[in-house]
Amino acid sequence: MRNRILVTGGTGLLGRLVVTRLGDKATEVRIMSRKAQAGSGNGRYTWATADLRRNRGVAEAVADTDVIVHCATAYGRGSETQLTDSLVKAAQHAGAPHLVYISIVGVDRVPLGYYQDKLAAERLIVHSGLSYTILRATQFHDLLRALLAKAAKTPVMPVPDFRVQPIDASEVADQLADLAVGQPAGRAPDIAGPQVRHAGDFAHAFLQATRRRRWVLSV
């Protein structure tokens, strides 16, 4: 068993779930956060204050770790590659721990800027010389819900005309925790939700669950 595990983005949606699942798999789970946090009350958990965007405190956070689960994301707040570069350089000087990275299914096929940034971060890890595992997952239900909630603010609800296969974040957290205590796997098998559905189907389900009436416009 690999005992000392650092989780970047450990206070985010996915990171929190990963931290919880690692509680009984590691002797120490170190939670990286940009702001100082109070203790959790459990000796297995420690906090590391670090900022990947500004490359502050990263070397100290990475020191003496066996595994890094990289859940921090720069979505809408900078460059994913920049965050990953700061982490990789610190890891290269800290005994080369196993780096586990969460990416997105389709980053090598979808020309969106954020996807291309994730793909560049993947390549940075692959060529870093570190042992690594990259897991690609489809988008979370939470993100889809947030997008639908925003679209539902108008009387006519615009919904993209495409099919999606969302997954519950807890299932991804389970997989990441297992990968973190296993041997480096390189590109792990992709993980996705159980159903492929049109986005409009989810829009109607969202409206029913929130008891709203909107015209759904496929665009």
CSV table of C-alpha atoms in Angstrom, one decimal:
chain,number,residue,atom,x,y,z
A,1,MET,CA,0.0,0.0,0.0
A,2,ARG,CA,1.2,3.5,-0.8
A,3,ASN,CA,0.7,5.4,2.4
A,4,ARG,CA,1.1,9.2,2.0
A,5,ILE,CA,-1.2,10.6,-0.6
A,6,LEU,CA,-1.7,14.3,-1.6
A,7,VAL,CA,-5.0,15.4,-3.1
A,8,THR,CA,-4.8,18.7,-5.1
A,9,GLY,CA,-8.2,20.4,-5.3
A,10,GLY,CA,-9.0,18.5,-2.1
A,11,THR,CA,-11.8,20.9,-1.2
A,12,GLY,CA,-13.6,20.8,-4.6
A,13,LEU,CA,-16.5,18.6,-5.7
A,14,LEU,CA,-14.4,15.7,-6.8
A,15,GLY,CA,-11.5,16.2,-4.4
A,16,ARG,CA,-13.6,16.1,-1.3
A,17,LEU,CA,-15.0,12.7,-2.4
A,18,VAL,CA,-11.6,11.3,-3.2
A,19,VAL,CA,-10.3,12.4,0.2
A,20,THR,CA,-13.2,10.6,2.0
A,21,ARG,CA,-12.5,7.4,0.1
A,22,LEU,CA,-8.8,7.5,0.8
A,23,GLY,CA,-9.4,7.7,4.5
A,24,ASP,CA,-9.2,4.0,5.1
A,25,LYS,CA,-6.7,3.3,2.3
A,26,ALA,CA,-3.7,5.5,3.4
A,27,THR,CA,-1.9,6.3,6.6
A,28,GLU,CA,-1.9,10.0,5.6
A,29,VAL,CA,-4.1,11.9,3.3
A,30,ARG,CA,-2.8,15.4,2.7
A,31,ILE,CA,-5.4,17.9,1.4
A,32,MET,CA,-4.0,20.8,-0.7
A,33,SER,CA,-5.9,24.0,-0.5
A,34,ARG,CA,-5.1,27.6,-1.5
A,35,LYS,CA,-6.3,28.8,2.0
A,36,ALA,CA,-5.3,27.6,5.4
A,37,GLN,CA,-7.8,25.1,6.9
A,38,ALA,CA,-8.5,24.0,10.4
A,39,GLY,CA,-7.7,20.4,11.3
A,40,SER,CA,-10.3,17.7,10.5
A,41,GLY,CA,-10.0,16.0,13.9
A,42,ASN,CA,-8.7,12.8,12.3
A,43,GLY,CA,-5.0,12.0,12.5
A,44,ARG,CA,-5.1,10.5,9.0
A,45,TYR,CA,-5.8,13.9,7.4
A,46,THR,CA,-3.4,16.9,7.2
A,47,TRP,CA,-3.7,20.2,5.3
A,48,ALA,CA,-1.2,21.7,2.9
A,49,THR,CA,-1.6,25.4,1.9
A,50,ALA,CA,-0.4,25.9,-1.6
A,51,ASP,CA,-1.3,27.8,-4.8
A,52,LEU,CA,-0.6,26.0,-8.0
A,53,ARG,CA,-1.4,29.0,-10.2
A,54,ARG,CA,1.2,31.2,-8.4
A,55,ASN,CA,3.5,28.2,-7.6
A,56,ARG,CA,3.5,29.0,-3.9
A,57,GLY,CA,3.9,26.3,-1.3
A,58,VAL,CA,3.8,23.5,-3.9
A,59,ALA,CA,7.2,22.0,-3.1
A,60,GLU,CA,6.3,21.9,0.6
A,61,ALA,CA,2.9,20.3,-0.1
A,62,VAL,CA,4.4,17.6,-2.4
A,63,ALA,CA,7.4,16.7,-0.1
A,64,ASP,CA,7.4,13.2,1.4
A,65,THR,CA,4.4,12.0,-0.6
A,66,ASP,CA,4.1,8.6,-2.3
A,67,VAL,CA,1.1,9.5,-4.5
A,68,ILE,CA,-0.4,12.7,-5.8
A,69,VAL,CA,-4.1,12.7,-7.0
A,70,HIS,CA,-4.4,15.8,-9.1
A,71,CYS,CA,-8.0,17.0,-8.9
A,72,ALA,CA,-7.3,20.7,-9.0
A,73,THR,CA,-8.6,22.4,-12.1
A,74,ALA,CA,-8.1,25.8,-13.7
A,75,TYR,CA,-11.5,25.9,-15.4
A,76,GLY,CA,-12.3,29.5,-16.1
A,77,ARG,CA,-9.5,30.7,-13.9
A,78,GLY,CA,-6.3,30.3,-15.9
A,79,SER,CA,-4.4,27.5,-17.6
A,80,GLU,CA,-4.7,23.8,-16.7
A,81,THR,CA,-1.2,23.3,-18.2
A,82,GLN,CA,0.3,25.9,-15.9
A,83,LEU,CA,-1.2,24.3,-12.8
A,84,THR,CA,0.1,20.9,-13.9
A,85,ASP,CA,3.5,22.2,-14.8
A,86,SER,CA,3.9,23.6,-11.3
A,87,LEU,CA,2.9,20.3,-9.8
A,88,VAL,CA,5.1,18.2,-12.1
A,89,LYS,CA,8.2,20.2,-11.4
A,90,ALA,CA,7.7,20.0,-7.7
A,91,ALA,CA,7.1,16.2,-7.9
A,92,GLN,CA,10.3,15.7,-10.0
A,93,HIS,CA,12.3,17.2,-7.1
A,94,ALA,CA,10.4,15.3,-4.4
A,95,GLY,CA,11.3,11.7,-5.0
A,96,ALA,CA,9.1,11.3,-8.1
A,97,PRO,CA,5.7,10.2,-6.5
A,98,HIS,CA,3.1,8.4,-8.6
A,99,LEU,CA,0.9,11.1,-10.2
A,100,VAL,CA,-2.8,10.3,-10.8
A,101,TYR,CA,-4.6,12.8,-13.1
A,102,ILE,CA,-8.3,13.2,-13.8
A,103,SER,CA,-9.0,14.2,-17.4
A,104,ILE,CA,-12.0,14.2,-19.7
A,105,VAL,CA,-13.2,11.6,-22.3
A,106,GLY,CA,-12.8,13.2,-25.7
A,107,VAL,CA,-10.0,15.7,-25.0
A,108,ASP,CA,-8.1,14.3,-28.0
A,109,ARG,CA,-11.2,14.8,-30.3
A,110,VAL,CA,-13.1,17.8,-29.1
A,111,PRO,CA,-11.7,21.2,-30.2
A,112,LEU,CA,-12.9,23.2,-27.2
A,113,GLY,CA,-10.2,25.3,-25.6
A,114,TYR,CA,-10.6,23.7,-22.1
A,115,TYR,CA,-10.4,20.2,-23.6
A,116,GLN,CA,-7.2,21.1,-25.5
A,117,ASP,CA,-5.7,22.5,-22.3
A,118,LYS,CA,-6.5,19.2,-20.5
A,119,LEU,CA,-4.9,17.3,-23.3
A,120,ALA,CA,-1.7,19.5,-23.1
A,121,ALA,CA,-1.6,18.8,-19.4
A,122,GLU,CA,-1.9,15.0,-20.1
A,123,ARG,CA,1.1,15.2,-22.5
A,124,LEU,CA,3.1,17.2,-19.9
A,125,ILE,CA,2.6,14.3,-17.4
A,126,VAL,CA,3.3,11.6,-19.9
A,127,HIS,CA,6.7,13.2,-20.8
A,128,SER,CA,7.6,14.2,-17.2
A,129,GLY,CA,9.5,11.1,-16.4
A,130,LEU,CA,7.2,10.5,-13.4
A,131,SER,CA,5.2,7.3,-13.0
A,132,TYR,CA,1.6,8.2,-13.8
A,133,THR,CA,-2.0,7.2,-14.2
A,134,ILE,CA,-4.4,9.2,-16.3
A,135,LEU,CA,-8.2,8.6,-16.0
A,136,ARG,CA,-10.5,10.1,-18.5
A,137,ALA,CA,-14.2,10.5,-17.3
A,138,THR,CA,-17.3,12.0,-18.9
A,139,GLN,CA,-18.8,15.1,-17.4
A,140,PHE,CA,-20.4,15.0,-14.0
A,141,HIS,CA,-24.2,15.2,-13.4
A,142,ASP,CA,-23.4,18.2,-11.2
A,143,LEU,CA,-22.0,20.2,-14.2
A,144,LEU,CA,-24.9,19.3,-16.4
A,145,ARG,CA,-27.3,20.4,-13.7
A,146,ALA,CA,-25.6,23.7,-13.3
A,147,LEU,CA,-25.7,24.4,-17.0
A,148,LEU,CA,-29.4,23.5,-17.2
A,149,ALA,CA,-30.2,25.7,-14.1
A,150,LYS,CA,-28.6,28.6,-15.9
A,151,ALA,CA,-30.5,27.9,-19.1
A,152,ALA,CA,-33.8,27.6,-17.2
A,153,LYS,CA,-33.6,31.3,-16.1
A,154,THR,CA,-35.3,32.3,-19.4
A,155,PRO,CA,-38.8,31.4,-20.6
A,156,VAL,CA,-37.3,29.6,-23.5
A,157,MET,CA,-34.6,27.1,-22.4
A,158,PRO,CA,-31.9,26.7,-25.0
A,159,VAL,CA,-30.3,23.2,-24.9
A,160,PRO,CA,-27.4,22.0,-27.1
A,161,ASP,CA,-28.4,19.5,-29.8
A,162,PHE,CA,-26.1,16.7,-28.8
A,163,ARG,CA,-26.0,13.5,-26.8
A,164,VAL,CA,-24.2,13.2,-23.5
A,165,GLN,CA,-23.2,10.4,-21.1
A,166,PRO,CA,-22.8,12.0,-17.7
A,167,ILE,CA,-21.5,10.2,-14.6
A,168,ASP,CA,-21.9,10.6,-10.9
A,169,ALA,CA,-18.8,12.2,-9.4
A,170,SER,CA,-18.8,9.6,-6.6
A,171,GLU,CA,-18.1,6.8,-9.1
A,172,VAL,CA,-15.1,8.7,-10.4
A,173,ALA,CA,-13.9,9.3,-6.9
A,174,ASP,CA,-14.1,5.5,-6.2
A,175,GLN,CA,-12.0,4.8,-9.3
A,176,LEU,CA,-9.4,7.4,-8.5
A,177,ALA,CA,-9.0,6.2,-5.0
A,178,ASP,CA,-8.4,2.6,-6.2
A,179,LEU,CA,-5.9,3.9,-8.8
A,180,ALA,CA,-4.1,5.9,-6.2
A,181,VAL,CA,-3.3,2.8,-4.1
A,182,GLY,CA,-2.5,0.7,-7.1
A,183,GLN,CA,0.4,0.5,-9.4
A,184,PRO,CA,0.9,3.2,-12.1
A,185,ALA,CA,-1.3,2.3,-15.1
A,186,GLY,CA,-0.5,4.9,-17.7
A,187,ARG,CA,-3.8,5.5,-19.5
A,188,ALA,CA,-6.4,3.8,-17.4
A,189,PRO,CA,-9.7,2.7,-19.1
A,190,ASP,CA,-12.1,5.5,-19.6
A,191,ILE,CA,-15.1,5.8,-17.3
A,192,ALA,CA,-18.5,7.0,-18.2
A,193,GLY,CA,-22.1,7.1,-17.0
A,194,PRO,CA,-24.6,4.2,-17.7
A,195,GLN,CA,-26.7,5.9,-20.3
A,196,VAL,CA,-26.2,8.0,-23.5
A,197,ARG,CA,-29.1,10.5,-23.7
A,198,HIS,CA,-29.9,13.6,-25.7
A,199,ALA,CA,-29.3,16.8,-23.7
A,200,GLY,CA,-33.0,17.6,-24.2
A,201,ASP,CA,-34.0,14.5,-22.2
A,202,PHE,CA,-32.0,15.8,-19.2
A,203,ALA,CA,-33.5,19.3,-19.6
A,204,HIS,CA,-37.0,17.9,-19.4
A,205,ALA,CA,-36.0,15.8,-16.3
A,206,PHE,CA,-34.5,18.9,-14.7
A,207,LEU,CA,-37.7,20.9,-15.3
A,208,GLN,CA,-39.8,18.2,-13.9
A,209,ALA,CA,-37.6,17.8,-10.8
A,210,THR,CA,-37.6,21.5,-10.1
A,211,ARG,CA,-41.3,22.0,-11.0
A,212,ARG,CA,-40.7,24.6,-13.6
A,213,ARG,CA,-42.4,25.1,-17.0
A,214,ARG,CA,-40.2,26.2,-19.9
A,215,TRP,CA,-40.1,25.8,-23.6
A,216,VAL,CA,-37.1,23.6,-24.4
A,217,LEU,CA,-35.3,24.8,-27.6
A,218,SER,CA,-32.8,22.5,-29.2
A,219,VAL,CA,-30.0,24.6,-30.7
